[in-house]
Amino acid sequence: MPRTSARELVVLGTASQVPTKRRNHNGYVLHWDDETILFDPGEGTQRQMTRAGVAASDLTRIAITHLHGDHSLGLAGMVQRISLDGSPREVPISFPASGEKWVRNLCDSTAFHHREQLVLQGLVADGPVDRLPAESSTWLTARRLDHTIEAFGYRLDEPDGRSFDTAKLAEAGLSGPAVGRLQRDGVIESGGRVVHLADVTVPRRGQSMAFVMDTRLCDAAADLADGVDLLVIESTFLDPDRHLAAEYGHLTALQAAEIAAAAGVRHLVLTHFSQRYPDSENGEFERAFEAEARVAYDGPLTIARDLDRVAVPPRR
């Protein structure tokens, strides 16, 4: 299936610990211009990518929040597929450093001809994740969450920039190639006056996305979500089972929605649903999670289903 937007989320799987007839284990692909990031490849990710029309050779990064199986068992198949397809680039794999032995085992779990170019990036602290390639225009940062094992959430940020104001360009007598030169050099002479980029542009806020998986309520989840255009967040339980969420290191749909509302999130995507709730095709499952989320959040909301595509909202 072709991309519908330059920046969009492709949902590969939405189940938590146990997949169901309708929901595969976790897996999420983020298309962001020329970057394609695979988050949390659970079991069956390779097949779901095929169904979604996402090529392994397109991946520019794999980001793993933690090393529970429903978030990582698909890594073995993905690494072998990257090798088989002859991906021409280095593919960094970000993950909690405490799980490195499991990541290495998954990357070399069976016999195959190794042609993949992997760069293992074990995370030991909050902060920016090394950019590969170094000239990438976006920043990926990680924050430690509160789960039953070490887990990190991720946030992708585009730097703030400037957009051209057509009225100001016309006033300055600029059009065509001259606009390109101004954008490149930052200054140009036009009609006997020196025009700086700031003279004919307005501030443009960079877009952002956050990926928050298995965690209890914590400051890091709120910080990752702060003001993002798209928040993908786990909602394993419904709120009557809040005690189970706390015990097993998860969120309820209501808690996830409260985080989104307080953070000013523009589009909320709930996912990672427990198999304890009957999942039929009549929509009752989705309606239950939506009703709970709507108690706290009134913005655009997606109760994720496998193979959903969610576009990053247009610029403000």
Short mmCIF file of N, CA, C and O in Angstrom, two decimals, residues 121-253:
data_model
loop_
_atom_site.label_atom_id
_atom_site.label_comp_id
_atom_site.label_asym_id
_atom_site.label_seq_id
_atom_site.Cartn_x
_atom_site.Cartn_y
_atom_site.Cartn_z
N GLN A 121 22.92 0.84 19.48
CA GLN A 121 22.99 2.06 20.29
C GLN A 121 22.29 1.81 21.62
O GLN A 121 21.09 2.06 21.77
N GLY A 122 23.01 1.27 22.58
CA GLY A 122 22.45 1.03 23.90
C GLY A 122 22.27 2.33 24.66
O GLY A 122 23.19 3.14 24.76
N LEU A 123 21.07 2.55 25.19
CA LEU A 123 20.75 3.78 25.91
C LEU A 123 21.02 3.59 27.40
O LEU A 123 20.54 2.62 28.01
N VAL A 124 21.77 4.51 27.97
CA VAL A 124 22.10 4.42 29.40
C VAL A 124 21.52 5.59 30.19
O VAL A 124 21.50 5.55 31.42
N ALA A 125 21.07 6.64 29.51
CA ALA A 125 20.55 7.81 30.21
C ALA A 125 19.59 8.57 29.30
O ALA A 125 19.57 8.38 28.09
N ASP A 126 18.81 9.44 29.90
CA ASP A 126 17.92 10.31 29.13
C ASP A 126 18.74 11.24 28.24
O ASP A 126 19.84 11.65 28.60
N GLY A 127 18.18 11.57 27.07
CA GLY A 127 18.84 12.55 26.23
C GLY A 127 18.77 12.21 24.77
O GLY A 127 18.09 11.25 24.37
N PRO A 128 19.48 12.99 23.93
CA PRO A 128 19.45 12.75 22.49
C PRO A 128 20.05 11.40 22.13
O PRO A 128 21.02 10.94 22.75
N VAL A 129 19.48 10.77 21.11
CA VAL A 129 20.03 9.54 20.55
C VAL A 129 20.89 9.94 19.36
O VAL A 129 20.50 10.80 18.56
N ASP A 130 22.06 9.33 19.23
CA ASP A 130 22.96 9.69 18.14
C ASP A 130 22.24 9.60 16.80
O ASP A 130 21.55 8.62 16.51
N ARG A 131 22.43 10.63 15.99
CA ARG A 131 21.77 10.68 14.69
C ARG A 131 22.61 9.95 13.65
O ARG A 131 23.82 10.14 13.56
N LEU A 132 21.95 9.09 12.91
CA LEU A 132 22.59 8.41 11.77
C LEU A 132 21.58 8.44 10.63
O LEU A 132 20.48 7.89 10.76
N PRO A 133 21.90 9.04 9.50
CA PRO A 133 23.15 9.76 9.25
C PRO A 133 23.23 11.04 10.07
O PRO A 133 22.21 11.58 10.51
N ALA A 134 24.46 11.52 10.26
CA ALA A 134 24.68 12.68 11.12
C ALA A 134 23.98 13.91 10.61
O ALA A 134 23.64 14.81 11.38
N GLU A 135 23.72 13.97 9.28
CA GLU A 135 23.09 15.17 8.72
C GLU A 135 21.57 15.13 8.82
O GLU A 135 20.89 16.02 8.31
N SER A 136 21.01 14.11 9.46
CA SER A 136 19.56 14.05 9.63
C SER A 136 19.05 15.34 10.27
O SER A 136 19.66 15.88 11.19
N SER A 137 17.93 15.84 9.77
CA SER A 137 17.41 17.13 10.24
C SER A 137 16.50 17.00 11.45
O SER A 137 16.03 18.00 11.99
N THR A 138 16.23 15.79 11.90
CA THR A 138 15.35 15.59 13.04
C THR A 138 16.15 15.06 14.23
O THR A 138 17.20 14.44 14.08
N TRP A 139 15.60 15.31 15.42
CA TRP A 139 16.22 14.86 16.65
C TRP A 139 15.35 13.79 17.30
O TRP A 139 14.15 13.97 17.46
N LEU A 140 15.98 12.68 17.68
CA LEU A 140 15.31 11.64 18.44
C LEU A 140 15.88 11.67 19.85
O LEU A 140 17.09 11.59 20.04
N THR A 141 15.00 11.82 20.83
CA THR A 141 15.43 11.81 22.22
C THR A 141 14.73 10.67 22.95
O THR A 141 13.67 10.20 22.53
N ALA A 142 15.34 10.23 24.03
CA ALA A 142 14.81 9.11 24.81
C ALA A 142 14.68 9.52 26.27
O ALA A 142 15.50 10.29 26.79
N ARG A 143 13.64 9.01 26.93
CA ARG A 143 13.44 9.23 28.36
C ARG A 143 13.09 7.91 29.02
O ARG A 143 12.27 7.14 28.51
N ARG A 144 13.67 7.68 30.20
CA ARG A 144 13.41 6.43 30.92
C ARG A 144 12.00 6.46 31.51
O ARG A 144 11.62 7.41 32.20
N LEU A 145 11.24 5.40 31.25
CA LEU A 145 9.87 5.26 31.74
C LEU A 145 9.84 4.42 33.02
O LEU A 145 10.89 4.02 33.53
N ASP A 146 8.66 4.14 33.52
CA ASP A 146 8.49 3.39 34.77
C ASP A 146 7.75 2.10 34.48
O ASP A 146 6.52 2.02 34.59
N HIS A 147 8.49 1.08 34.09
CA HIS A 147 7.92 -0.23 33.80
C HIS A 147 8.52 -1.25 34.76
O HIS A 147 9.25 -0.90 35.68
N THR A 148 8.22 -2.52 34.54
CA THR A 148 8.76 -3.57 35.42
C THR A 148 10.19 -3.93 35.08
O THR A 148 10.88 -4.58 35.88
N ILE A 149 10.66 -3.58 33.88
CA ILE A 149 12.07 -3.65 33.53
C ILE A 149 12.45 -2.30 32.91
O ILE A 149 11.59 -1.46 32.66
N GLU A 150 13.74 -2.09 32.66
CA GLU A 150 14.15 -0.80 32.11
C GLU A 150 13.49 -0.57 30.76
O GLU A 150 13.51 -1.43 29.88
N ALA A 151 12.90 0.61 30.60
CA ALA A 151 12.20 0.95 29.37
C ALA A 151 12.40 2.44 29.08
O ALA A 151 12.49 3.26 30.00
N PHE A 152 12.49 2.76 27.79
CA PHE A 152 12.63 4.14 27.35
C PHE A 152 11.51 4.49 26.38
O PHE A 152 11.13 3.67 25.54
N GLY A 153 11.01 5.70 26.48
CA GLY A 153 10.12 6.25 25.47
C GLY A 153 10.92 7.14 24.54
O GLY A 153 12.03 7.57 24.86
N TYR A 154 10.35 7.44 23.37
CA TYR A 154 11.07 8.21 22.35
C TYR A 154 10.24 9.41 21.92
O TYR A 154 9.00 9.37 21.94
N ARG A 155 10.96 10.45 21.49
CA ARG A 155 10.32 11.63 20.94
C ARG A 155 11.12 12.12 19.74
O ARG A 155 12.36 12.23 19.82
N LEU A 156 10.42 12.38 18.64
CA LEU A 156 11.05 12.88 17.42
C LEU A 156 10.65 14.34 17.24
O LEU A 156 9.47 14.68 17.29
N ASP A 157 11.64 15.20 17.04
CA ASP A 157 11.38 16.63 16.89
C ASP A 157 12.05 17.17 15.63
O ASP A 157 13.23 16.89 15.38
N GLU A 158 11.29 17.93 14.88
CA GLU A 158 11.83 18.69 13.77
C GLU A 158 12.20 20.07 14.28
O GLU A 158 11.42 20.70 15.01
N PRO A 159 13.38 20.59 13.94
CA PRO A 159 13.74 21.93 14.42
C PRO A 159 12.74 22.97 13.92
O PRO A 159 12.15 22.84 12.86
N ASP A 160 12.56 24.02 14.72
CA ASP A 160 11.75 25.15 14.26
C ASP A 160 12.41 25.77 13.04
O ASP A 160 13.64 25.74 12.87
N GLY A 161 11.60 26.34 12.17
CA GLY A 161 12.14 26.96 10.97
C GLY A 161 11.36 28.22 10.63
O GLY A 161 10.72 28.84 11.50
N ARG A 162 11.40 28.60 9.37
CA ARG A 162 10.69 29.78 8.91
C ARG A 162 10.01 29.48 7.59
O ARG A 162 10.53 28.71 6.77
N SER A 163 8.84 30.07 7.38
CA SER A 163 8.09 29.91 6.14
C SER A 163 8.02 31.26 5.43
O SER A 163 7.90 32.31 6.07
N PHE A 164 8.07 31.20 4.10
CA PHE A 164 8.00 32.44 3.33
C PHE A 164 6.60 33.04 3.38
O PHE A 164 5.59 32.33 3.33
N ASP A 165 6.56 34.36 3.49
CA ASP A 165 5.32 35.13 3.44
C ASP A 165 5.20 35.68 2.02
O ASP A 165 6.00 36.52 1.61
N THR A 166 4.20 35.21 1.27
CA THR A 166 4.10 35.59 -0.15
C THR A 166 3.93 37.09 -0.33
O THR A 166 4.45 37.68 -1.28
N ALA A 167 3.20 37.75 0.57
CA ALA A 167 3.02 39.20 0.46
C ALA A 167 4.33 39.93 0.65
O ALA A 167 4.65 40.89 -0.08
N LYS A 168 5.12 39.48 1.61
CA LYS A 168 6.41 40.12 1.86
C LYS A 168 7.39 39.86 0.72
O LYS A 168 8.20 40.72 0.39
N LEU A 169 7.33 38.66 0.13
CA LEU A 169 8.17 38.37 -1.03
C LEU A 169 7.83 39.31 -2.18
O LEU A 169 8.72 39.86 -2.85
N ALA A 170 6.54 39.49 -2.42
CA ALA A 170 6.11 40.37 -3.52
C ALA A 170 6.55 41.81 -3.25
O ALA A 170 7.01 42.52 -4.16
N GLU A 171 6.43 42.23 -2.01
CA GLU A 171 6.83 43.59 -1.64
C GLU A 171 8.32 43.81 -1.87
O GLU A 171 8.75 44.91 -2.28
N ALA A 172 9.11 42.74 -1.64
CA ALA A 172 10.56 42.84 -1.84
C ALA A 172 10.96 42.59 -3.28
O ALA A 172 12.15 42.68 -3.61
N GLY A 173 10.00 42.25 -4.14
CA GLY A 173 10.30 42.00 -5.55
C GLY A 173 11.03 40.70 -5.79
O GLY A 173 11.83 40.60 -6.73
N LEU A 174 10.75 39.70 -4.98
CA LEU A 174 11.45 38.41 -5.07
C LEU A 174 10.51 37.33 -5.58
O LEU A 174 9.37 37.21 -5.12
N SER A 175 11.02 36.52 -6.51
CA SER A 175 10.26 35.38 -7.02
C SER A 175 11.23 34.42 -7.68
O SER A 175 12.40 34.75 -7.92
N GLY A 176 10.74 33.21 -7.98
CA GLY A 176 11.52 32.23 -8.74
C GLY A 176 12.86 31.89 -8.09
O GLY A 176 12.96 31.73 -6.87
N PRO A 177 13.91 31.81 -8.92
CA PRO A 177 15.23 31.39 -8.42
C PRO A 177 15.78 32.29 -7.32
O PRO A 177 16.56 31.83 -6.47
N ALA A 178 15.38 33.55 -7.32
CA ALA A 178 15.88 34.47 -6.29
C ALA A 178 15.46 34.02 -4.90
O ALA A 178 16.21 34.17 -3.92
N VAL A 179 14.27 33.46 -4.79
CA VAL A 179 13.80 32.96 -3.50
C VAL A 179 14.67 31.79 -3.04
O VAL A 179 15.03 31.68 -1.86
N GLY A 180 15.03 30.93 -3.98
CA GLY A 180 15.91 29.81 -3.64
C GLY A 180 17.28 30.29 -3.16
O GLY A 180 17.84 29.73 -2.21
N ARG A 181 17.82 31.31 -3.82
CA ARG A 181 19.12 31.83 -3.40
C ARG A 181 19.03 32.46 -2.01
O ARG A 181 19.94 32.31 -1.18
N LEU A 182 17.93 33.16 -1.74
CA LEU A 182 17.75 33.74 -0.42
C LEU A 182 17.67 32.66 0.65
O LEU A 182 18.26 32.79 1.73
N GLN A 183 16.94 31.61 0.34
CA GLN A 183 16.82 30.52 1.31
C GLN A 183 18.17 29.87 1.57
O GLN A 183 18.48 29.49 2.70
N ARG A 184 18.98 29.75 0.53
CA ARG A 184 20.30 29.13 0.67
C ARG A 184 21.30 30.02 1.39
O ARG A 184 22.02 29.59 2.28
N ASP A 185 21.33 31.32 1.02
CA ASP A 185 22.36 32.22 1.51
C ASP A 185 21.93 33.07 2.70
O ASP A 185 22.77 33.63 3.41
N GLY A 186 20.61 33.21 2.90
CA GLY A 186 20.13 34.00 4.02
C GLY A 186 20.03 35.48 3.75
O GLY A 186 19.45 36.22 4.57
N VAL A 187 20.57 35.95 2.63
CA VAL A 187 20.53 37.37 2.30
C VAL A 187 20.67 37.52 0.79
O VAL A 187 21.33 36.70 0.14
N ILE A 188 20.02 38.56 0.24
CA ILE A 188 20.09 38.80 -1.20
C ILE A 188 19.83 40.28 -1.46
O ILE A 188 19.17 40.97 -0.66
N GLU A 189 20.35 40.79 -2.56
CA GLU A 189 20.08 42.17 -2.94
C GLU A 189 18.96 42.18 -3.98
O GLU A 189 18.99 41.43 -4.96
N SER A 190 17.97 43.04 -3.76
CA SER A 190 16.83 43.11 -4.66
C SER A 190 16.33 44.54 -4.75
O SER A 190 16.01 45.16 -3.71
N GLY A 191 16.29 45.08 -5.96
CA GLY A 191 15.76 46.42 -6.16
C GLY A 191 16.52 47.48 -5.39
O GLY A 191 15.91 48.45 -4.91
N GLY A 192 17.82 47.30 -5.27
CA GLY A 192 18.64 48.29 -4.58
C GLY A 192 18.62 48.19 -3.07
O GLY A 192 19.19 49.05 -2.39
N ARG A 193 18.01 47.16 -2.52
CA ARG A 193 17.99 46.98 -1.07
C ARG A 193 18.45 45.58 -0.72
O ARG A 193 18.36 44.64 -1.52
N VAL A 194 19.00 45.45 0.47
CA VAL A 194 19.44 44.15 0.97
C VAL A 194 18.29 43.52 1.74
O VAL A 194 17.73 44.12 2.67
N VAL A 195 17.91 42.31 1.32
CA VAL A 195 16.80 41.59 1.94
C VAL A 195 17.35 40.39 2.70
O VAL A 195 18.06 39.56 2.12
N HIS A 196 17.05 40.32 3.98
CA HIS A 196 17.44 39.17 4.79
C HIS A 196 16.28 38.18 4.86
O HIS A 196 15.10 38.56 4.70
N LEU A 197 16.61 36.94 5.12
CA LEU A 197 15.59 35.88 5.18
C LEU A 197 14.49 36.23 6.18
O LEU A 197 13.30 36.02 5.91
N ALA A 198 14.87 36.80 7.31
CA ALA A 198 13.89 37.13 8.34
C ALA A 198 12.92 38.21 7.89
O ALA A 198 11.81 38.33 8.44
N ASP A 199 13.30 38.99 6.87
CA ASP A 199 12.44 40.08 6.40
C ASP A 199 11.20 39.57 5.67
O ASP A 199 10.19 40.29 5.60
N VAL A 200 11.29 38.38 5.07
CA VAL A 200 10.21 37.90 4.21
C VAL A 200 9.67 36.54 4.66
O VAL A 200 9.02 35.83 3.91
N THR A 201 9.96 36.17 5.91
CA THR A 201 9.49 34.89 6.44
C THR A 201 8.82 35.09 7.79
O THR A 201 8.97 36.14 8.43
N VAL A 202 8.10 34.07 8.20
CA VAL A 202 7.48 34.05 9.53
C VAL A 202 7.92 32.77 10.24
O VAL A 202 8.25 31.77 9.59
N PRO A 203 7.96 32.78 11.57
CA PRO A 203 8.39 31.57 12.29
C PRO A 203 7.47 30.38 11.98
O PRO A 203 6.27 30.53 11.83
N ARG A 204 8.07 29.20 11.87
CA ARG A 204 7.33 27.97 11.62
C ARG A 204 7.75 26.95 12.68
O ARG A 204 8.91 26.57 12.76
N ARG A 205 6.80 26.54 13.46
CA ARG A 205 7.08 25.57 14.52
C ARG A 205 7.34 24.20 13.93
O ARG A 205 6.60 23.73 13.07
N GLY A 206 8.40 23.54 14.38
CA GLY A 206 8.70 22.19 13.92
C GLY A 206 7.67 21.19 14.41
O GLY A 206 7.07 21.36 15.48
N GLN A 207 7.46 20.14 13.64
CA GLN A 207 6.51 19.10 14.04
C GLN A 207 7.19 18.09 14.96
O GLN A 207 8.42 17.98 15.00
N SER A 208 6.38 17.33 15.68
CA SER A 208 6.93 16.40 16.66
C SER A 208 6.01 15.20 16.83
O SER A 208 4.82 15.25 16.55
N MET A 209 6.61 14.11 17.31
CA MET A 209 5.88 12.87 17.55
C MET A 209 6.50 12.19 18.76
O MET A 209 7.72 12.26 18.97
N ALA A 210 5.68 11.55 19.59
CA ALA A 210 6.19 10.81 20.75
C ALA A 210 5.65 9.39 20.73
O ALA A 210 4.51 9.15 20.31
N PHE A 211 6.49 8.47 21.22
CA PHE A 211 6.14 7.06 21.27
C PHE A 211 6.38 6.58 22.71
O PHE A 211 7.52 6.49 23.17
N VAL A 212 5.29 6.32 23.41
CA VAL A 212 5.34 5.96 24.83
C VAL A 212 4.69 4.60 25.01
O VAL A 212 3.47 4.47 24.92
N MET A 213 5.50 3.61 25.26
CA MET A 213 4.96 2.27 25.50
C MET A 213 5.00 1.96 26.98
O MET A 213 4.89 2.84 27.81
N ASP A 214 5.18 0.71 27.34
CA ASP A 214 4.87 0.18 28.67
C ASP A 214 5.42 1.04 29.80
O ASP A 214 6.64 1.15 29.98
N THR A 215 4.51 1.63 30.57
CA THR A 215 4.91 2.50 31.67
C THR A 215 3.73 2.75 32.60
O THR A 215 2.57 2.71 32.19
N ARG A 216 4.05 3.00 33.86
CA ARG A 216 3.08 3.59 34.76
C ARG A 216 3.07 5.11 34.53
O ARG A 216 3.86 5.64 33.77
N LEU A 217 2.16 5.79 35.21
CA LEU A 217 2.19 7.25 35.19
C LEU A 217 3.54 7.72 35.71
O LEU A 217 4.03 7.25 36.75
N CYS A 218 4.18 8.64 34.99
CA CYS A 218 5.48 9.16 35.40
C CYS A 218 5.73 10.49 34.69
O CYS A 218 5.11 10.79 33.66
N ASP A 219 6.65 11.27 35.22
CA ASP A 219 6.98 12.56 34.63
C ASP A 219 7.51 12.42 33.22
O ASP A 219 7.26 13.27 32.36
N ALA A 220 8.27 11.35 32.96
CA ALA A 220 8.87 11.17 31.64
C ALA A 220 7.80 11.03 30.56
O ALA A 220 7.95 11.58 29.46
N ALA A 221 6.74 10.31 30.85
CA ALA A 221 5.67 10.16 29.86
C ALA A 221 5.06 11.51 29.53
O ALA A 221 4.79 11.82 28.36
N ALA A 222 4.83 12.32 30.54
CA ALA A 222 4.27 13.65 30.32
C ALA A 222 5.23 14.54 29.54
O ALA A 222 4.82 15.28 28.63
N ASP A 223 6.52 14.47 29.86
CA ASP A 223 7.52 15.29 29.17
C ASP A 223 7.64 14.90 27.70
O ASP A 223 7.77 15.76 26.82
N LEU A 224 7.62 13.61 27.42
CA LEU A 224 7.71 13.15 26.03
C LEU A 224 6.50 13.64 25.23
O LEU A 224 6.63 13.98 24.05
N ALA A 225 5.35 13.67 25.86
CA ALA A 225 4.11 14.03 25.16
C ALA A 225 3.91 15.53 25.01
O ALA A 225 3.07 15.96 24.21
N ASP A 226 4.69 16.33 25.71
CA ASP A 226 4.44 17.76 25.80
C ASP A 226 4.36 18.44 24.43
O ASP A 226 5.36 18.57 23.72
N GLY A 227 3.15 18.86 24.06
CA GLY A 227 2.94 19.64 22.86
C GLY A 227 3.14 18.93 21.54
O GLY A 227 3.21 19.59 20.49
N VAL A 228 3.21 17.59 21.52
CA VAL A 228 3.50 16.90 20.27
C VAL A 228 2.28 16.91 19.34
O VAL A 228 1.14 17.01 19.77
N ASP A 229 2.59 16.79 18.05
CA ASP A 229 1.51 16.70 17.06
C ASP A 229 0.86 15.33 17.07
O ASP A 229 -0.35 15.21 16.82
N LEU A 230 1.64 14.29 17.34
CA LEU A 230 1.12 12.92 17.33
C LEU A 230 1.70 12.16 18.51
O LEU A 230 2.93 12.09 18.66
N LEU A 231 0.85 11.62 19.36
CA LEU A 231 1.27 10.81 20.50
C LEU A 231 0.75 9.38 20.32
O LEU A 231 -0.46 9.17 20.22
N VAL A 232 1.66 8.43 20.26
CA VAL A 232 1.33 7.01 20.24
C VAL A 232 1.64 6.48 21.62
O VAL A 232 2.79 6.49 22.06
N ILE A 233 0.62 6.00 22.32
CA ILE A 233 0.80 5.65 23.73
C ILE A 233 0.02 4.40 24.08
O ILE A 233 -1.07 4.17 23.56
N GLU A 234 0.58 3.61 24.96
CA GLU A 234 -0.09 2.39 25.38
C GLU A 234 -1.29 2.70 26.25
O GLU A 234 -1.31 3.67 27.01
N SER A 235 -2.31 1.84 26.13
CA SER A 235 -3.48 1.91 27.01
C SER A 235 -3.93 0.47 27.23
O SER A 235 -4.98 0.05 26.77
N THR A 236 -3.09 -0.27 27.94
CA THR A 236 -3.28 -1.71 28.07
C THR A 236 -4.61 -2.07 28.73
O THR A 236 -5.27 -3.03 28.34
N PHE A 237 -5.01 -1.27 29.73
CA PHE A 237 -6.19 -1.61 30.52
C PHE A 237 -7.25 -0.52 30.44
O PHE A 237 -6.96 0.63 30.09
N LEU A 238 -8.47 -0.89 30.78
CA LEU A 238 -9.53 0.07 31.07
C LEU A 238 -9.46 0.44 32.55
O LEU A 238 -8.93 -0.31 33.37
N ASP A 239 -10.01 1.60 32.89
CA ASP A 239 -9.75 2.15 34.22
C ASP A 239 -10.29 1.32 35.38
O ASP A 239 -9.71 1.37 36.47
N PRO A 240 -11.36 0.55 35.24
CA PRO A 240 -11.74 -0.32 36.36
C PRO A 240 -10.64 -1.31 36.76
O PRO A 240 -10.66 -1.83 37.88
N ASP A 241 -9.68 -1.56 35.86
CA ASP A 241 -8.55 -2.44 36.15
C ASP A 241 -7.28 -1.64 36.42
O ASP A 241 -6.17 -2.10 36.19
N ARG A 242 -7.44 -0.43 36.95
CA ARG A 242 -6.29 0.44 37.22
C ARG A 242 -5.29 -0.25 38.16
O ARG A 242 -4.08 -0.03 38.05
N HIS A 243 -5.77 -1.04 39.09
CA HIS A 243 -4.86 -1.73 40.01
C HIS A 243 -3.94 -2.69 39.28
O HIS A 243 -2.78 -2.86 39.64
N LEU A 244 -4.45 -3.33 38.22
CA LEU A 244 -3.62 -4.22 37.41
C LEU A 244 -2.59 -3.42 36.62
O LEU A 244 -1.44 -3.84 36.46
N ALA A 245 -3.02 -2.27 36.11
CA ALA A 245 -2.08 -1.42 35.38
C ALA A 245 -0.92 -1.03 36.26
O ALA A 245 0.25 -1.10 35.84
N ALA A 246 -1.19 -0.62 37.49
CA ALA A 246 -0.12 -0.23 38.40
C ALA A 246 0.77 -1.42 38.74
O ALA A 246 2.01 -1.29 38.79
N GLU A 247 0.17 -2.58 38.94
CA GLU A 247 0.95 -3.77 39.32
C GLU A 247 1.90 -4.21 38.21
O GLU A 247 3.06 -4.56 38.47
N TYR A 248 1.43 -4.16 36.96
CA TYR A 248 2.22 -4.67 35.85
C TYR A 248 2.94 -3.58 35.05
O TYR A 248 3.54 -3.86 34.02
N GLY A 249 2.88 -2.34 35.53
CA GLY A 249 3.64 -1.27 34.89
C GLY A 249 3.02 -0.75 33.62
O GLY A 249 3.73 -0.57 32.61
N HIS A 250 1.71 -0.47 33.64
CA HIS A 250 1.01 -0.03 32.44
C HIS A 250 0.10 1.16 32.74
O HIS A 250 -0.03 1.61 33.88
N LEU A 251 -0.55 1.64 31.68
CA LEU A 251 -1.52 2.72 31.77
C LEU A 251 -2.91 2.21 31.42
O LEU A 251 -3.05 1.22 30.68
N THR A 252 -3.90 2.91 31.90
CA THR A 252 -5.27 2.70 31.43
C THR A 252 -5.54 3.70 30.31
O THR A 252 -4.80 4.68 30.12
N ALA A 253 -6.63 3.47 29.58
CA ALA A 253 -7.01 4.41 28.53
C ALA A 253 -7.26 5.80 29.10
O ALA A 253 -6.88 6.81 28.50
#
